[in-house]
Each structure stands twice: as structure tokens, then as C-alpha cells.
XYZ file of C-alpha atoms in Angstrom:
742
model
C 65.258 55.657 137.022
C 65.363 51.932 138.053
C 67.155 49.515 135.805
C 63.814 47.760 135.071
C 62.276 50.956 133.899
C 65.191 51.449 131.562
C 64.744 47.977 130.261
C 61.072 48.537 129.515
C 61.948 51.589 127.286
C 64.226 49.630 125.013
C 63.413 48.896 121.329
C 61.553 45.664 120.552
C 64.721 43.915 119.240
C 66.305 44.396 122.599
C 63.148 43.486 124.543
C 63.147 40.142 122.677
C 66.636 39.446 124.148
C 65.350 40.275 127.553
C 62.463 37.800 127.100
C 64.811 34.988 126.383
C 66.512 34.779 129.770
C 63.283 34.988 132.026
C 61.701 31.577 132.584
C 60.337 29.547 135.497
C 63.627 29.871 137.284
C 62.958 33.496 137.630
C 59.577 34.642 136.076
C 59.318 38.051 134.658
C 56.167 38.724 136.688
C 58.370 38.726 139.800
C 61.002 40.986 138.238
C 58.251 43.402 137.357
C 56.425 43.384 140.679
C 59.529 43.528 142.814
C 61.728 45.603 140.605
C 63.197 48.088 143.055
C 63.481 45.610 145.915
C 65.368 43.163 143.692
C 67.821 45.770 142.394
C 68.567 46.873 146.002
C 69.777 43.384 147.060
C 73.314 42.133 146.482
C 72.587 38.989 144.616
C 76.128 38.576 143.373
C 77.517 38.303 146.987
C 74.649 35.935 147.947
C 75.443 33.479 144.995
C 78.600 32.550 146.913
C 77.269 32.864 150.435
C 74.760 30.267 151.497
C 73.600 32.094 154.675
C 72.995 35.269 152.794
C 71.299 33.493 149.974
C 68.988 31.691 152.321
C 67.949 35.066 153.890
C 67.385 36.601 150.483
C 65.282 33.722 149.417
C 63.297 33.954 152.558
C 62.733 37.739 152.105
C 61.832 37.177 148.408
C 58.987 34.799 149.472
C 57.942 37.432 152.088
C 57.851 40.141 149.356
C 55.758 37.794 147.300
C 53.357 37.261 150.146
C 52.983 40.918 150.505
C 52.141 41.292 146.794
C 49.714 38.477 147.158
C 48.032 40.297 149.949
C 47.836 43.489 147.867
C 46.386 41.744 144.763
C 43.855 39.905 146.840
C 42.351 43.127 147.989
C 42.112 44.117 144.249
C 40.407 40.756 143.498
C 42.773 40.257 140.491
C 41.997 36.518 140.166
C 44.515 35.848 137.305
C 47.537 37.599 139.030
C 46.556 35.889 142.305
C 46.771 32.568 140.684
C 49.980 33.186 138.915
C 51.728 34.446 142.035
C 50.527 31.531 144.106
C 51.919 29.125 141.388
C 55.143 31.051 141.122
C 55.682 31.140 144.918
C 55.044 27.386 145.143
C 57.594 26.763 142.225
C 60.292 29.096 143.688
C 60.016 27.512 147.173
C 60.059 23.977 145.825
C 62.884 24.576 143.356
C 65.344 26.575 145.519
C 64.632 25.525 148.977
C 67.535 23.133 149.109
C 69.859 25.232 147.078
C 69.189 28.976 147.843
C 72.469 30.027 146.179
C 71.093 29.034 142.820
C 68.306 31.512 142.896
C 70.887 34.171 143.822
C 73.008 33.077 140.722
C 69.918 33.149 138.525
C 68.754 36.623 139.611
C 72.256 38.051 139.466
C 72.769 36.687 135.939
C 69.462 38.243 134.895
C 70.376 41.640 136.227
C 73.688 41.482 134.654
C 72.251 40.495 131.299
C 69.870 43.402 131.551
C 72.738 45.776 132.182
C 74.629 44.260 129.169
C 71.592 44.736 126.945
C 71.181 48.254 128.142
C 74.814 48.971 127.347
C 74.426 47.330 123.878
C 71.374 49.578 123.166
C 73.705 52.673 123.786
C 76.247 51.209 121.363
C 76.279 52.774 117.822
C 76.513 49.334 116.326
C 76.532 45.746 117.751
C 80.043 44.846 118.751
C 81.976 42.205 116.738
C 82.175 39.670 119.448
C 78.514 39.847 120.360
C 77.522 39.847 116.720
C 79.485 36.673 116.138
C 77.850 34.877 119.120
C 74.345 35.753 117.928
C 74.897 34.723 114.351
C 71.736 33.452 112.649
C 73.687 30.466 111.143
C 74.571 29.474 114.657
C 70.809 29.377 115.628
C 70.055 27.472 112.502
C 72.722 24.824 113.359
C 71.300 24.409 116.808
C 67.891 23.716 115.383
C 69.339 21.288 112.858
C 71.236 19.414 115.590
C 68.049 19.048 117.617
C 66.167 17.860 114.669
C 68.748 15.343 113.642
C 69.078 13.998 117.194
C 65.232 13.514 117.266
C 65.448 11.864 113.923
C 68.219 9.368 115.195
C 65.999 8.586 118.259
C 63.091 7.806 116.023
C 65.232 5.646 113.701
C 66.481 3.619 116.768
C 62.890 3.039 117.829
C 62.213 1.562 114.382
C 65.108 -0.743 114.501
C 63.886 -1.749 117.938
C 60.691 -2.896 116.309
C 62.648 -4.529 113.578
C 64.691 -6.516 116.122
C 61.529 -7.660 117.927
C 59.906 -8.588 114.556
C 63.107 -10.634 113.735
C 62.903 -12.353 117.135
C 59.307 -13.272 116.521
C 59.930 -14.377 113.041
C 62.845 -16.587 114.111
C 60.696 -18.037 116.943
C 58.018 -19.071 114.401
C 60.678 -20.447 112.089
C 62.151 -22.378 114.928
C 58.745 -23.771 116.042
C 57.964 -24.886 112.407
C 61.423 -26.372 111.906
C 61.161 -28.380 115.099
C 57.649 -29.557 114.238
C 58.925 -30.915 110.914
C 61.842 -32.683 112.765
C 59.269 -34.551 114.994
C 57.339 -35.848 112.030
C 57.518 -39.509 110.957
C 59.502 -40.366 107.870
C 56.333 -41.208 105.987
C 54.828 -37.897 106.754
C 57.840 -36.116 105.499
C 57.260 -37.429 101.870
C 53.719 -36.222 101.412
C 52.709 -33.012 99.592
C 51.764 -31.198 102.872
C 55.269 -31.741 104.066
C 56.667 -30.338 100.882
C 54.662 -27.361 101.223
C 55.781 -26.771 104.765
C 59.392 -27.036 103.562
C 58.712 -24.396 100.949
C 57.199 -22.178 103.646
C 60.205 -22.660 105.808
C 62.507 -21.631 102.926
C 60.416 -18.557 102.409
C 60.585 -17.762 106.042
C 64.429 -18.210 105.966
C 64.728 -15.967 102.958
C 62.440 -13.334 104.766
C 64.583 -13.770 107.878
C 67.833 -13.215 105.900
C 66.300 -10.175 104.215
C 65.079 -8.638 107.536
C 68.501 -9.310 109.155
C 70.226 -7.483 106.319
C 67.658 -4.697 106.412
C 67.930 -4.260 110.117
C 71.776 -4.205 110.052
C 71.692 -1.738 107.079
C 69.374 0.601 109.158
C 71.730 0.258 112.140
C 74.723 0.992 109.825
C 72.878 4.115 108.625
C 72.072 5.216 112.142
C 75.741 4.803 113.141
C 76.896 6.690 110.201
C 74.489 9.562 110.786
C 75.415 9.699 114.550
C 79.092 9.705 113.718
C 78.640 12.541 111.231
C 76.419 14.545 113.611
C 78.848 14.068 116.559
C 81.835 14.964 114.654
C 80.464 18.061 112.909
C 77.461 19.999 114.170
C 77.249 18.644 117.723
C 80.881 19.324 118.507
C 80.590 22.634 116.698
C 77.705 23.500 119.093
C 79.733 22.454 122.180
C 82.751 24.442 120.990
C 80.452 27.443 120.428
C 79.032 27.111 123.896
C 82.646 26.951 125.330
C 83.421 30.177 123.324
C 80.201 31.782 124.710
C 81.327 30.768 128.237
C 84.718 32.354 127.706
C 83.043 35.634 126.536
C 80.599 35.550 129.346
C 83.421 35.125 131.819
C 84.902 38.543 130.786
C 81.485 40.362 131.060
C 79.955 39.399 127.751
C 76.447 37.916 127.140
C 75.350 35.111 129.261
C 76.097 31.858 127.912
C 72.997 29.678 127.608
C 72.269 26.567 125.552
C 73.878 24.101 127.914
C 70.479 22.520 128.778
C 69.739 22.121 125.034
C 73.196 20.410 124.581
C 72.403 18.194 127.560
C 69.171 17.076 125.967
C 70.964 16.274 122.714
C 73.866 14.393 124.343
C 71.494 12.451 126.672
C 69.222 11.379 123.677
C 72.128 10.330 121.653
C 73.601 8.276 124.577
C 70.251 6.617 125.145
C 70.051 5.855 121.442
C 73.477 4.373 121.198
C 72.983 2.200 124.245
C 69.678 0.981 122.945
C 71.453 0.236 119.555
C 74.123 -1.674 121.499
C 71.362 -3.749 123.086
C 69.847 -4.457 119.779
C 73.141 -5.683 118.392
C 73.512 -8.039 121.356
C 69.988 -9.403 120.660
C 71.073 -10.057 117.100
C 74.072 -12.024 118.339
C 71.694 -14.089 120.548
C 69.501 -14.760 117.470
C 72.549 -15.657 115.347
C 73.749 -18.078 118.015
C 70.366 -19.823 118.107
C 70.217 -20.016 114.384
C 72.703 -19.235 111.735
C 73.190 -20.327 108.001
C 75.462 -19.805 105.130
C 75.577 -16.135 104.262
C 74.188 -14.988 107.534
C 74.955 -11.167 107.821
C 75.104 -10.987 111.601
C 78.414 -12.710 112.167
C 79.946 -10.637 109.346
C 78.692 -7.243 110.310
C 77.762 -7.140 114.025
C 81.194 -6.998 115.523
C 82.265 -4.012 113.477
C 78.990 -2.222 114.115
C 79.363 -2.890 117.816
C 82.942 -1.515 117.827
C 81.821 1.644 116.106
C 78.768 2.086 118.552
C 81.072 1.538 121.570
C 83.634 4.094 120.100
C 80.838 6.734 119.681
C 79.618 6.044 123.223
C 83.296 6.722 124.540
C 83.635 9.811 122.499
C 80.325 11.187 123.511
C 80.937 10.654 127.156
C 84.390 12.265 126.948
C 83.036 15.338 125.396
C 80.010 15.512 127.743
C 82.281 16.269 130.812
C 82.374 20.006 130.953
C 83.085 22.839 133.361
C 79.767 24.463 133.795
C 81.009 27.359 135.913
C 84.624 28.305 135.780
C 86.788 28.662 139.101
C 85.851 31.886 140.924
C 86.708 33.241 144.430
C 83.437 34.051 146.281
C 85.060 37.319 147.308
C 85.452 38.501 143.748
C 82.465 36.969 141.734
C 83.071 39.310 138.760
C 86.740 38.304 138.439
C 86.488 34.549 137.621
C 89.743 32.566 136.897
C 91.824 34.770 139.196
C 92.683 32.666 142.235
C 94.553 33.732 145.340
C 96.633 31.368 147.186
C 95.011 30.020 150.422
C 91.672 31.573 149.499
C 88.804 29.233 148.733
C 87.273 29.178 145.261
C 84.189 27.474 143.783
C 83.880 25.554 140.467
C 81.096 23.550 139.052
C 81.100 20.554 136.577
C 78.381 18.827 134.625
C 77.963 15.674 132.727
C 75.737 16.417 129.759
C 74.586 12.766 129.707
C 71.917 12.624 132.319
C 71.151 9.059 133.085
C 69.510 7.966 136.448
C 71.951 5.033 136.709
C 74.904 7.477 137.089
C 73.397 9.438 140.163
C 75.974 9.397 142.945
C 78.097 6.891 140.912
C 80.486 9.276 139.232
C 83.292 10.546 141.491
C 85.160 13.635 140.373
C 88.742 14.439 141.521
C 90.109 17.926 141.185
C 93.910 18.728 140.833
C 96.113 21.527 139.476
C 98.501 21.274 136.490
C 101.496 19.117 136.802
C 104.185 21.677 137.262
C 104.209 20.887 141.006
C 104.303 24.549 141.962
C 100.840 24.511 143.385
C 98.628 21.909 145.116
C 94.915 22.087 145.948
C 93.747 21.899 149.516
C 90.370 20.987 150.738
C 87.790 18.604 149.573
C 89.027 17.611 146.075
C 86.911 14.376 145.405
C 83.092 14.576 145.232
C 80.347 12.571 143.694
C 78.142 13.853 140.974
C 74.358 13.980 141.601
C 71.241 15.107 140.097
C 70.169 16.838 143.379
C 73.337 19.059 143.224
C 71.551 21.361 140.807
C 68.081 22.778 140.850
C 67.632 22.209 137.205
C 68.061 18.467 137.556
C 71.450 18.164 135.728
C 73.977 15.641 136.658
C 76.624 17.909 138.285
C 79.033 18.482 141.164
C 80.216 21.748 142.713
C 83.510 22.112 144.613
C 83.106 24.941 147.184
C 86.123 24.621 149.400
C 89.154 24.178 147.217
C 92.095 26.509 147.697
C 95.431 26.663 146.001
C 98.629 26.486 147.987
C 102.156 27.261 146.698
C 104.644 24.579 147.442
C 107.494 25.660 149.719
C 110.107 24.497 147.278
C 109.048 27.178 144.731
C 107.953 29.860 147.210
C 111.491 31.124 147.512
C 111.726 31.797 143.802
C 108.627 33.824 143.686
C 109.878 36.974 145.579
C 112.154 38.144 142.785
C 109.468 38.002 140.089
C 107.746 41.166 138.931
C 104.046 41.450 139.441
C 103.398 41.358 135.643
C 105.399 38.214 135.363
C 103.335 36.434 138.103
C 100.028 37.522 136.549
C 101.057 36.181 133.063
C 101.687 32.716 134.264
C 98.684 30.525 133.399
C 97.539 27.324 135.203
C 94.741 24.955 134.653
C 92.495 23.017 137.218
C 92.140 19.437 135.934
C 89.143 17.108 136.771
C 89.248 13.296 136.409
C 86.532 10.786 136.712
C 85.737 7.179 135.668
C 82.321 5.784 134.636
C 81.336 2.055 134.810
C 78.047 1.517 132.923
C 76.593 -1.429 131.075
C 79.852 -3.211 130.993
C 81.832 -0.293 129.805
C 84.636 1.536 131.643
C 85.136 5.115 130.579
C 87.845 7.491 131.793
C 86.867 11.128 131.705
C 89.029 14.277 131.964
C 88.397 17.961 131.520
C 90.064 21.216 132.572
C 89.078 24.668 133.448
C 89.949 27.680 131.347
C 93.447 28.936 132.259
C 93.532 30.570 135.622
C 96.082 33.023 137.118
C 97.403 32.557 140.540
C 98.043 35.598 142.816
C 99.641 35.735 146.238
C 98.459 39.250 146.954
C 95.175 41.145 146.138
C 97.181 44.059 144.731
C 97.974 41.752 141.791
C 94.319 41.270 140.993
C 94.014 44.100 138.408
C 96.881 42.811 136.277
C 95.716 39.200 136.746
C 92.248 40.135 135.463
C 93.805 41.942 132.535
C 95.579 38.718 131.629
C 92.191 36.748 131.790
C 90.588 39.423 129.546
C 93.330 39.269 126.975
C 93.535 35.575 126.803
C 89.875 35.049 126.400
C 89.440 37.832 123.926
C 92.385 36.633 121.700
C 91.910 32.801 121.535
C 89.336 30.027 121.273
C 91.943 27.549 122.655
C 90.965 26.580 126.109
C 94.335 25.168 127.123
C 97.172 27.305 125.846
C 99.029 27.744 128.958
C 102.192 29.279 127.284
C 99.941 31.974 125.604
C 101.830 34.840 127.172
C 105.239 33.655 125.780
C 104.135 35.394 122.705
C 100.753 37.098 123.185
C 99.031 38.035 119.961
C 97.482 41.428 119.404
C 93.726 42.049 119.788
C 91.543 44.010 117.405
C 90.721 47.384 118.885
C 86.979 46.982 118.091
C 86.928 43.674 120.076
C 88.840 45.146 122.998
C 86.680 48.292 123.405
C 83.618 46.101 123.296
C 85.034 44.072 126.152
C 85.857 47.450 128.060
C 82.315 48.420 127.763
C 81.319 45.018 129.245
C 83.529 45.628 132.228
C 81.498 48.767 133.056
C 78.098 47.135 132.380
C 78.893 44.029 134.321
C 80.824 45.628 137.239
C 79.187 49.030 137.654
C 75.750 48.611 135.941
C 76.254 50.922 132.945
C 78.277 50.398 129.722
C 80.141 52.838 127.584
C 78.586 54.723 124.724
C 80.254 55.618 121.413
C 81.639 58.952 122.613
C 83.230 57.297 125.722
C 84.661 54.443 123.629
C 86.081 57.008 121.125
C 87.968 58.707 123.904
C 89.418 55.344 125.017
C 90.392 54.538 121.472
C 92.215 57.949 121.237
C 93.946 57.320 124.510
C 95.138 53.832 123.374
C 95.984 54.516 119.758
C 95.691 58.326 119.253
C 92.968 57.816 116.644
C 89.333 58.832 116.556
C 87.718 55.727 115.451
C 87.522 52.378 117.331
C 86.329 50.322 114.334
C 89.819 49.441 112.973
C 93.380 48.638 114.043
C 95.126 46.245 116.451
C 96.501 46.704 119.951
C 99.331 44.862 121.596
C 99.352 43.363 125.041
C 102.152 45.609 126.088
C 100.338 48.737 125.009
C 97.246 47.649 127.003
C 98.846 46.527 130.206
C 102.552 46.953 130.460
C 103.753 50.207 128.860
C 103.010 53.415 130.664
C 100.726 55.995 129.121
C 102.679 58.879 127.602
C 104.026 61.232 130.298
C 102.288 59.053 133.108
C 103.592 56.595 135.719
C 100.937 53.988 135.068
C 99.482 51.802 132.259
C 96.198 52.237 130.397
C 94.681 49.207 132.289
C 95.753 50.489 135.722
C 94.109 53.747 134.975
C 90.875 52.107 133.706
C 90.717 49.605 136.664
C 91.134 52.493 139.209
C 88.108 54.265 137.565
C 86.088 50.960 137.917
C 86.932 50.847 141.512
C 86.079 54.483 142.074
C 82.684 54.124 140.537
C 81.939 50.870 142.347
C 82.791 52.261 145.867
C 81.920 56.005 145.635
C 79.823 57.129 142.759
C 77.851 54.129 141.665
C 74.334 55.653 141.577
C 75.513 58.690 139.710
C 77.093 56.417 137.087
C 74.095 54.286 136.595
C 71.921 57.348 136.160
C 74.159 58.441 133.285
C 75.163 61.777 135.044
C 78.886 61.025 134.768
C 80.289 61.733 131.316
C 83.565 60.344 132.575
C 85.655 59.571 129.525
C 86.068 62.966 127.829
C 89.386 64.715 127.109
C 89.998 68.326 128.383
C 89.922 69.576 124.746
C 86.580 67.972 124.101
C 84.979 69.247 127.394
C 85.828 72.859 126.480
C 84.116 72.332 123.089
C 81.151 71.046 124.759
C 80.930 73.693 127.518
C 82.005 76.886 125.556
C 78.526 77.778 124.237
C 76.594 76.718 127.315
C 75.132 78.873 130.035
C 77.392 80.031 132.774
C 77.466 77.552 135.605
C 77.054 74.534 133.247
C 79.347 71.661 134.357
C 80.313 68.151 133.551
C 81.942 65.277 135.401
C 84.854 63.529 133.962
C 87.612 61.146 135.129
C 91.008 62.412 135.754
C 93.669 61.526 133.158
C 96.559 62.269 135.439
C 95.429 60.990 138.742
C 94.597 57.252 139.326
C 91.041 56.757 140.461
C 90.151 60.552 140.287
C 87.058 62.327 139.283
C 86.774 66.073 138.597
C 84.272 68.591 137.405
C 84.594 71.544 135.119
C 82.258 74.503 134.715
C 82.148 77.418 132.364
C 81.596 81.069 133.153
C 82.167 84.432 131.600
C 84.440 87.248 132.539
C 83.222 90.963 132.720
C 84.425 91.414 129.133
C 82.564 88.331 128.005
C 85.452 86.022 127.743
C 84.620 82.398 128.284
C 86.408 80.790 131.180
C 86.766 77.224 132.268
C 87.395 76.069 135.767
C 88.450 72.457 136.770
C 88.785 71.396 140.383
C 91.559 69.145 141.651
C 90.330 65.575 141.278
C 88.635 63.925 144.134
C 90.104 60.498 144.946
C 88.678 57.674 147.198
C 90.294 59.270 150.244
C 88.196 62.445 149.859
C 85.168 60.722 148.694
C 85.164 58.450 151.814
C 84.815 61.550 153.862
C 82.028 63.235 151.868
C 79.739 61.793 149.222
C 80.380 63.147 145.804
C 76.696 64.316 145.437
C 77.006 66.366 148.606
C 80.289 67.843 147.290
C 78.480 69.009 144.150
C 75.683 70.456 146.257
C 77.832 72.169 148.830
C 80.841 73.273 146.695
C 81.881 76.891 147.085
C 84.309 79.153 145.559
C 85.642 82.510 146.787
C 85.689 84.948 144.002
C 87.153 88.437 143.837
C 84.242 89.760 145.883
C 85.140 87.368 148.658
C 81.588 85.989 148.783
C 81.585 82.118 148.682
C 79.107 80.880 146.163
C 78.333 77.567 144.373
C 79.121 78.035 140.594
C 77.523 74.685 139.640
C 74.088 75.366 138.214
C 73.337 72.983 135.289
C 74.699 69.542 134.676
C 75.635 69.279 130.952
C 73.749 69.921 128.629
C 71.078 71.852 130.650
C 69.836 69.780 133.511
C 69.384 71.792 136.834
C 71.862 70.459 139.309
C 69.345 69.629 142.057
C 67.069 67.984 139.584
C 69.838 65.540 138.691
C 71.432 64.946 142.086
C 68.855 65.743 144.890
C 67.840 62.082 145.223
C 71.558 61.198 145.988
C 72.152 63.962 148.561
C 72.967 62.111 151.865
C 71.782 64.983 154.034
C 70.084 68.431 154.020
C 72.474 71.264 153.317
C 73.834 72.820 156.490
C 73.257 76.439 157.163
C 76.055 78.544 158.624
C 75.796 78.332 162.519
C 76.977 80.918 164.998
C 79.422 79.915 167.704
C 76.727 80.539 170.292
C 74.377 78.009 168.708
C 75.085 74.674 170.514
C 74.694 71.398 168.656
C 74.571 67.895 170.084
C 76.186 67.567 173.561
C 77.111 71.301 173.579
C 79.437 71.255 170.523
C 79.159 73.606 167.634
C 77.879 71.640 164.615
C 80.735 70.798 162.182
C 80.708 69.674 158.518
C 83.184 69.318 155.782
C 83.011 72.111 153.160
C 84.553 71.859 149.722
C 85.900 75.318 148.972
C 88.065 76.630 146.177
C 89.504 80.078 145.527
C 89.702 81.775 142.189
C 92.068 84.743 141.686
C 90.730 87.386 139.425
C 94.141 88.278 138.198
C 94.819 84.831 136.615
C 94.000 83.934 133.130
C 94.644 80.228 133.667
C 92.002 77.696 134.297
C 91.602 77.459 138.067
C 91.204 75.939 140.714
C 92.249 73.098 143.064
C 89.613 71.909 145.369
C 90.284 70.906 148.894
C 88.040 69.477 151.692
C 88.648 71.576 154.790
C 87.543 70.242 158.154
C 86.027 73.718 158.888
C 82.425 74.194 160.250
C 80.227 76.927 158.754
C 80.199 78.724 162.044
C 83.961 78.868 162.206
C 84.148 80.156 158.699
C 81.678 82.938 159.556
C 83.849 84.061 162.513
C 86.902 84.047 160.190
C 85.160 86.409 157.816
C 84.352 88.704 160.730
C 87.912 88.845 162.159
C 90.213 88.324 159.141
C 90.664 90.269 155.994
C 89.646 88.579 152.750
C 93.272 88.660 151.645
C 94.369 86.670 154.676
C 91.677 84.098 154.249
C 92.498 83.726 150.462
C 96.139 83.279 151.171
C 95.528 80.610 153.725
C 93.301 78.674 151.311
C 95.756 78.616 148.322
C 97.277 75.430 146.976
C 99.048 74.567 143.751
C 96.952 74.630 140.710
C 95.906 71.351 139.119
C 97.136 70.282 135.760
C 93.652 69.309 134.951
């Protein structure tokens, strides 16, 4: 079943979440019409490869044209209109930046997988629940409402300032008119009346000046309160959501809304600053005893300027954290001399700043690493398809200084991957007479010199971002805190949903909890960093994380379609699998990951002896070496055992609980099963056809669970000849190997 079909079968509460991330950047109509084609493309790779992204964008438009041709024949006027509009929008929006459409579609597919995984969870995980709090949504609405109210208030003071200017001009005109009168005219009644009018106008002017300054003070107070409370809380929440998204959690949205708020506030503050300058001009032209402008304007201007500085400093954010294009799902792990990308945004989008803001990238000041490549670039609105003021560094690469390279060799891998660094970005803005220095930093990154260090480095990134909201604690691993088991297991499920397309259900999570803490519930308890990544599992030569990472790699490279379809139970103990199989029909089997072999998968089936005794058989785990030679689905189809009767047969009949094997796996078979050939039957170029056959032997005199599995490079025809010329005992002896501990 395609991912999109699975999405459509979700409950309404999950469908509402899906609806939130489809917009004009990637309309849901396209997702629906081109579902299978979209899922068959590697959008993640294209998001960091411009050539590949360009080809995919062109192919997407071709697919749309084909759909247009189809619906035109059906004379579906509404759909024809929508598809033409969508095609025009996509071509116009992404033509100059094809990688952005790859990022958008990749994020949408990933978010679908996460929602599908969440739907299989018994309860919403604690991290995701905290990010989707109703109070957070309410605060965001309040921020937007208050920003709009401040903008309206500034418009009112703009009118007040203009009214003051007009009133003062009228006063000035009347006053100068009186000054030009003759002395005789100044003594008459009309003159006295004019003086009274001028006094009233002066009183009104004084009142309006005080009123305008009072309103401006109120605006400054409200802006100060908003910035230092709800707006900064919104920004910190977005940064926290970004942390969680980087380790596989829900996509972090809301940056466009924050940009709108920051921009409106900046525009309002600059407008207020200009109003204060106009008041100064008015006061210079005409002042009087008790004039409020000289007494209040300077202090108000200082406060407005301070708010502008503060707003700009907080608006400089890392929109997309450092990531190597070769490992898009492992951000913040950087390999020396390998390029990485990182994107920054200024949340204050003013046309005057386009191409005027230069950003310099550097690495933290320990002088162990330097950044090579283009490390100074200008921000531009054209850099991003959504019109934000941003800059993306695509050709940076970290290099280790020679002075410290000699010290690295004696460090253990876990020591290297626990050392945190930070990529720092500096800029300066000159605008309306103000000079503002900006600085921001990436989340902590881990530097590696060899790709073999990647798994442990990624574990460090996970642990850091699960455990702390602090974005710059570079000494975190000097004393790493423990993490709650519920949070950690939620993140483990995200690793599977984001990396291999299907998250973990409650039974699978319970098995991981038991493996980590020897307890049956994952709702309580804490786990230490050492237990997660440094200490070996009991009786094993590897850590929990090494074991889990090897399984992720196995799924990604060898059994991905089977995993996505949900046919791999995977995380189930040997004790649990026997409980599940004991009452099932003979030939019922399940697939689980090996607990004793790194990156291994095995299958266990049940049968009955002649006296009715239930027996379980587990094959020796298949690792990536074997699975590179023969697809796992073909192994399940062609697997044979030699029983006491010496007749090879496939014991695998039903995938647990009762799915016929071919019904589950037939679409994943890579070829038709090969019939046994005779040596006289010639294949291509005169050779006897040859295939790999997975065969095991089961001895009838053994009461132990059997059997190792081995892939023998033996053709069916050769096996037939052996049966004719050798005794069954000789064949069985030749095929024996040590029994698996599985």
C-alpha cells in the first residue's frame, strides 16, 4: 500500500495535521494525483543536489502535463483549471531554485511518515505533545493580534503627528499675522479676540503634544512587554521545535508567522522613530514653557532605538542547521573536508536590506578547526522562493588545523563524538542612521574525521537535543544529564519514521524498553548517556545504540519495502516470539532482528512433531553481506530445509498472524522462482543456469531449536545431480554448520 493510501485511511484528527503542511508550495492535488510517482523519487538527495533537483522539477512538470492531457479528455473543467494554475505557480516559484521544491516535498513526505508513526503509537509522545500544546497556539494568536494592534496604534499616532503639524502651521500663521499688524490695530477688540484664539490654540497644541507623547509611550511600553514576553517565547519555542525536527520530530513551522510579526514591529518602531523626529522639528520651530517634547522625546527615542536593536539581534536566526548533503537525515554531524550547507534568515524583511547584509561564517574560537570555502555572502530576498531575506552557504567545509591533528589520534571514537562545536555567523546592518551588529550560532555540531564515527556522533546530537533547550552548551558532555525513557523511545520511533519510512508501535517500543531497562513499560524511568551509547549490552560486544543503528542501516539498504509494508515485526524477543507462534498453524513465521548479531535479521517458524510437540526453528541471521547477494523476499520464497525424509521443502507458509506468504511478499520478489534444471539443459551462452539457494538442514534426532541458514552457490541442477549420486547422509553432513544461538 502506498504511503498516500495509508495517510488517507487515518482518523480525522491526523488528517487535520496532514492538511496543515500542504499549501501553494506543494498543493495536495499534486500529492494525490502523482502519489506513486512522487514516492518513487529520492527528494532528500535532490534537496542537496541542484542538478538532480532540476531534473526532478522538470519531470514533475512533465507528469503534470500528462495529467492535464488525461483530464482534458475527461472534460473535467474544474480540475483542468486547477492543474494549469498549479503548474504555472510551481514553474514560476521554483524555476530559479529547484532544490527548494525538493526540500518542500521531502519534508511533506517525512511529515506524513511521522504522522503515520504517531497514529500507531498508543498515546501521543511527551515531546510531540508539548510542541502541540493548545496554550502555545493561543499565545501565537495573541502575539499576532497584539502586533496588529501596535501597528494600528502607530497609524493613529501618525495621524496625530500630522494633525499637530497642521495645528502648529495654523498657529504660526496666525501668530505671524498679528506680528505684522500696526500698533493701533493691536489694541482693538478684534485683536484681543485673536489673541484669545491663539491662546486656545496653544493650549490645544500643548494638550495634543502631551496626548501624542502619551500614546507613543503606551506603544513603546506595549512593544517592550510583547517583545520580552510572548514574542521571545514564540521565538524560543520555534527554536525548540527546530531542535526536535532535526532529530526526526515534527516539522518546525511558524517561521513565516514570526517573520511577519518581527517585520511589522520593525516597521512600526521605525515609523514611531520618524514621528519622534518630526516632533523634535516642531519643537524646534516653536517651544514654550512646559513644552513636553524636550522633556520626553529623548528618553522615548532611546527606548525605541533600544527596541529596534533588540528586535534585529533576535531576528537573525539559523533557518536550516548545518548538514552534509551526503547525509541529509543526520544534520549537525560534519566531516572534515566535506562540504556542508546551512541557511540563515533575517526575520525583518525590509526591501532596503536586500543585498545589503553580508554574513560571515566561522567556527568556534578554540582554533582547532577552520572553515574553508566561501564564508562571506550577502543576504537577498531572491535567495529563497518564499521571499524571505536569507542566505545559504553551500560550499563550506571544516578543516582541522595541523597543530591539533597530532593530538587526535590517541582519542577514542566516543571522545571525539562528544566534543561539541558551534558555527558562528556575524553581520552588520546600517539602516536609517543606525548601525547594528548581529551574531547568531548554529546548534552544537559534532566533527568527525571518519564516516565510521557517524553513528556515535549522531547519538550525541540526539542526546543533546532531547535533553536540553540550551542552544549553546558546548560543555554539555562534561556531565550529560539523563533522559526520560518515554522521551527517548519517542525519538527512537522518529528515527525509524524519518529514516526508513515507518515508526515503531507500542509492542516494538516495549521491547526496546525491556532491552534498555529490563522493564515492560516505557512510560516511566530515566536512562543515562552511558547506558544508551557507551556501555555494552549484557553479554554483548556492542552498545544499544550501535545495535539499533545497524538495524536502521539494514532496513534502509536491504529490506526497506518490507519494513514500510509492516511485514517485519523486528523488535520481539525470542521468548515473546514463541508465545506468539505456539498456537499458530504449522509454517507460520515472523521476521525479527537479531539480538546477538549486528545488523542481522532472522525468521522463526513453528511446526509440530509426530507426537504433536510444538517446535520452533530459527535460521542464522542474514546480514548485509548475504542480503547483497540475494534479496530477502527471494530468500523467503526460495528457502528450503532438508528434513529427515531428505526432501527439500519450504517450511514458510504464513506470515504471522495468518497472511499467506506469497500474498505478503510476491510484489517484492525480484524474479520468478527457478525450477531445477538438468545438466543437459543449457542456459545463456551454453552454461547451466545457476542461482543461489538458501538451504538449511534439520536433524530429526535433535530436540533443540534448529537451524543455521547458509547461502550456497549451488545451482538447482547441480543439487539434483548430487541427490542422484550421493547418499542423503553424505549431503546432510556436508551441509552442517554450528547451530545459531538465536
